[in-house]
Amino acid sequence: MSVLHQEQSDPAWDAIRIKGELQRRGLSLAEVSRRHGYHPNSAARALRVAWPEMERIIADALDMKPETLWPDRYVDGVPRKYLPRRKLNGG
């Protein structure tokens, strides 16, 4: 199986793929952050830790939905961060 095929079959995007797509569009993570009034490192931080607002900003820059880029951070389109714990644990 080729590397390209593996990437397409994996629904989550990794940081390198996100940064590459932003570069292809003439943007950087720092530029995305600054355009929205955040510190230049903010978008890079959102690649490592859940930050729903910044995830939405990055996804918008890529014409995508945040849950497409980070499916493990969302449940039915809602950030896991905002869900009650019992719903996450199935209880």
PDB file of C-alpha atoms in Angstrom:
ATOM      1  CA  MET A   1       0.000   0.000   0.000  1.00  0.00           C
ATOM      2  CA  SER A   2       1.451   3.396  -0.954  1.00  0.00           C
ATOM      3  CA  VAL A   3       2.005   6.200   1.546  1.00  0.00           C
ATOM      4  CA  LEU A   4      -0.458   8.406  -0.353  1.00  0.00           C
ATOM      5  CA  HIS A   5      -3.136   5.730  -0.115  1.00  0.00           C
ATOM      6  CA  GLN A   6      -2.517   5.344   3.618  1.00  0.00           C
ATOM      7  CA  GLU A   7      -2.949   9.097   4.142  1.00  0.00           C
ATOM      8  CA  GLN A   8      -6.228   9.129   2.242  1.00  0.00           C
ATOM      9  CA  SER A   9      -7.621   6.202   4.209  1.00  0.00           C
ATOM     10  CA  ASP A  10      -6.746   7.868   7.560  1.00  0.00           C
ATOM     11  CA  PRO A  11      -9.564  10.263   8.444  1.00  0.00           C
ATOM     12  CA  ALA A  12      -7.469  12.356  10.880  1.00  0.00           C
ATOM     13  CA  TRP A  13      -4.993  14.869   9.529  1.00  0.00           C
ATOM     14  CA  ASP A  14      -1.600  15.141  11.191  1.00  0.00           C
ATOM     15  CA  ALA A  15       0.202  18.417  11.864  1.00  0.00           C
ATOM     16  CA  ILE A  16       2.501  18.056   8.850  1.00  0.00           C
ATOM     17  CA  ARG A  17      -0.414  17.561   6.484  1.00  0.00           C
ATOM     18  CA  ILE A  18      -2.291  20.558   7.924  1.00  0.00           C
ATOM     19  CA  LYS A  19       0.793  22.799   7.721  1.00  0.00           C
ATOM     20  CA  GLY A  20       1.473  21.628   4.170  1.00  0.00           C
ATOM     21  CA  GLU A  21      -2.051  22.396   3.022  1.00  0.00           C
ATOM     22  CA  LEU A  22      -1.884  25.852   4.618  1.00  0.00           C
ATOM     23  CA  GLN A  23       1.436  26.482   2.826  1.00  0.00           C
ATOM     24  CA  ARG A  24      -0.102  25.363  -0.451  1.00  0.00           C
ATOM     25  CA  ARG A  25      -2.716  28.088   0.093  1.00  0.00           C
ATOM     26  CA  GLY A  26      -0.049  30.679   0.866  1.00  0.00           C
ATOM     27  CA  LEU A  27      -0.661  30.685   4.628  1.00  0.00           C
ATOM     28  CA  SER A  28       1.256  29.732   7.749  1.00  0.00           C
ATOM     29  CA  LEU A  29       0.013  28.791  11.199  1.00  0.00           C
ATOM     30  CA  ALA A  30       1.377  32.096  12.529  1.00  0.00           C
ATOM     31  CA  GLU A  31      -0.448  34.067   9.833  1.00  0.00           C
ATOM     32  CA  VAL A  32      -3.725  32.288  10.565  1.00  0.00           C
ATOM     33  CA  SER A  33      -3.294  33.124  14.256  1.00  0.00           C
ATOM     34  CA  ARG A  34      -2.450  36.789  13.664  1.00  0.00           C
ATOM     35  CA  ARG A  35      -5.333  37.318  11.236  1.00  0.00           C
ATOM     36  CA  HIS A  36      -7.729  36.424  14.029  1.00  0.00           C
ATOM     37  CA  GLY A  37      -6.043  38.440  16.760  1.00  0.00           C
ATOM     38  CA  TYR A  38      -4.233  35.575  18.470  1.00  0.00           C
ATOM     39  CA  HIS A  39      -0.576  35.166  19.414  1.00  0.00           C
ATOM     40  CA  PRO A  40       1.421  33.822  16.434  1.00  0.00           C
ATOM     41  CA  ASN A  41       1.977  30.474  18.224  1.00  0.00           C
ATOM     42  CA  SER A  42      -1.712  29.864  18.948  1.00  0.00           C
ATOM     43  CA  ALA A  43      -2.581  27.837  15.848  1.00  0.00           C
ATOM     44  CA  ALA A  44       0.489  25.644  16.354  1.00  0.00           C
ATOM     45  CA  ARG A  45      -0.657  24.934  19.911  1.00  0.00           C
ATOM     46  CA  ALA A  46      -4.078  23.869  18.627  1.00  0.00           C
ATOM     47  CA  LEU A  47      -2.373  21.125  16.620  1.00  0.00           C
ATOM     48  CA  ARG A  48      -1.178  19.573  19.902  1.00  0.00           C
ATOM     49  CA  VAL A  49      -4.029  20.237  22.332  1.00  0.00           C
ATOM     50  CA  ALA A  50      -7.773  20.638  21.954  1.00  0.00           C
ATOM     51  CA  TRP A  51      -8.736  24.277  21.378  1.00  0.00           C
ATOM     52  CA  PRO A  52     -12.103  24.314  19.595  1.00  0.00           C
ATOM     53  CA  GLU A  53     -12.060  27.994  18.595  1.00  0.00           C
ATOM     54  CA  MET A  54      -8.626  27.795  16.999  1.00  0.00           C
ATOM     55  CA  GLU A  55      -9.471  24.424  15.423  1.00  0.00           C
ATOM     56  CA  ARG A  56     -12.436  26.112  13.724  1.00  0.00           C
ATOM     57  CA  ILE A  57     -10.208  28.954  12.486  1.00  0.00           C
ATOM     58  CA  ILE A  58      -7.675  26.498  11.019  1.00  0.00           C
ATOM     59  CA  ALA A  59     -10.420  24.392   9.462  1.00  0.00           C
ATOM     60  CA  ASP A  60     -12.041  27.485   7.932  1.00  0.00           C
ATOM     61  CA  ALA A  61      -8.695  28.449   6.371  1.00  0.00           C
ATOM     62  CA  LEU A  62      -8.683  24.983   4.755  1.00  0.00           C
ATOM     63  CA  ASP A  63     -12.390  25.093   3.773  1.00  0.00           C
ATOM     64  CA  MET A  64     -13.044  22.091   5.985  1.00  0.00           C
ATOM     65  CA  LYS A  65     -14.818  21.213   9.221  1.00  0.00           C
ATOM     66  CA  PRO A  66     -12.794  20.834  12.436  1.00  0.00           C
ATOM     67  CA  GLU A  67     -14.215  17.362  13.017  1.00  0.00           C
ATOM     68  CA  THR A  68     -12.732  16.272   9.669  1.00  0.00           C
ATOM     69  CA  LEU A  69      -9.242  17.350  10.742  1.00  0.00           C
ATOM     70  CA  TRP A  70      -9.526  16.111  14.348  1.00  0.00           C
ATOM     71  CA  PRO A  71     -12.245  13.408  14.474  1.00  0.00           C
ATOM     72  CA  ASP A  72     -10.994  12.173  17.862  1.00  0.00           C
ATOM     73  CA  ARG A  73     -11.706  15.607  19.391  1.00  0.00           C
ATOM     74  CA  TYR A  74     -15.375  15.736  18.321  1.00  0.00           C
ATOM     75  CA  VAL A  75     -18.573  13.761  18.962  1.00  0.00           C
ATOM     76  CA  ASP A  76     -21.431  14.432  16.545  1.00  0.00           C
ATOM     77  CA  GLY A  77     -19.809  17.736  15.561  1.00  0.00           C
ATOM     78  CA  VAL A  78     -19.475  18.937  19.181  1.00  0.00           C
ATOM     79  CA  PRO A  79     -16.038  19.341  20.768  1.00  0.00           C
ATOM     80  CA  ARG A  80     -15.456  16.618  23.371  1.00  0.00           C
ATOM     81  CA  LYS A  81     -14.121  19.355  25.632  1.00  0.00           C
ATOM     82  CA  TYR A  82     -17.672  20.718  26.005  1.00  0.00           C
ATOM     83  CA  LEU A  83     -19.494  17.416  26.588  1.00  0.00           C
ATOM     84  CA  PRO A  84     -20.379  16.098  30.037  1.00  0.00           C
ATOM     85  CA  ARG A  85     -18.060  13.293  31.108  1.00  0.00           C
ATOM     86  CA  ARG A  86     -20.818  10.706  31.504  1.00  0.00           C
ATOM     87  CA  LYS A  87     -21.720  11.050  27.820  1.00  0.00           C
ATOM     88  CA  LEU A  88     -18.090  10.439  26.867  1.00  0.00           C
ATOM     89  CA  ASN A  89     -17.866   7.336  29.052  1.00  0.00           C
ATOM     90  CA  GLY A  90     -21.193   5.958  27.844  1.00  0.00           C
ATOM     91  CA  GLY A  91     -22.775   6.218  31.284  1.00  0.00           C
TER      92      GLY A  91
END
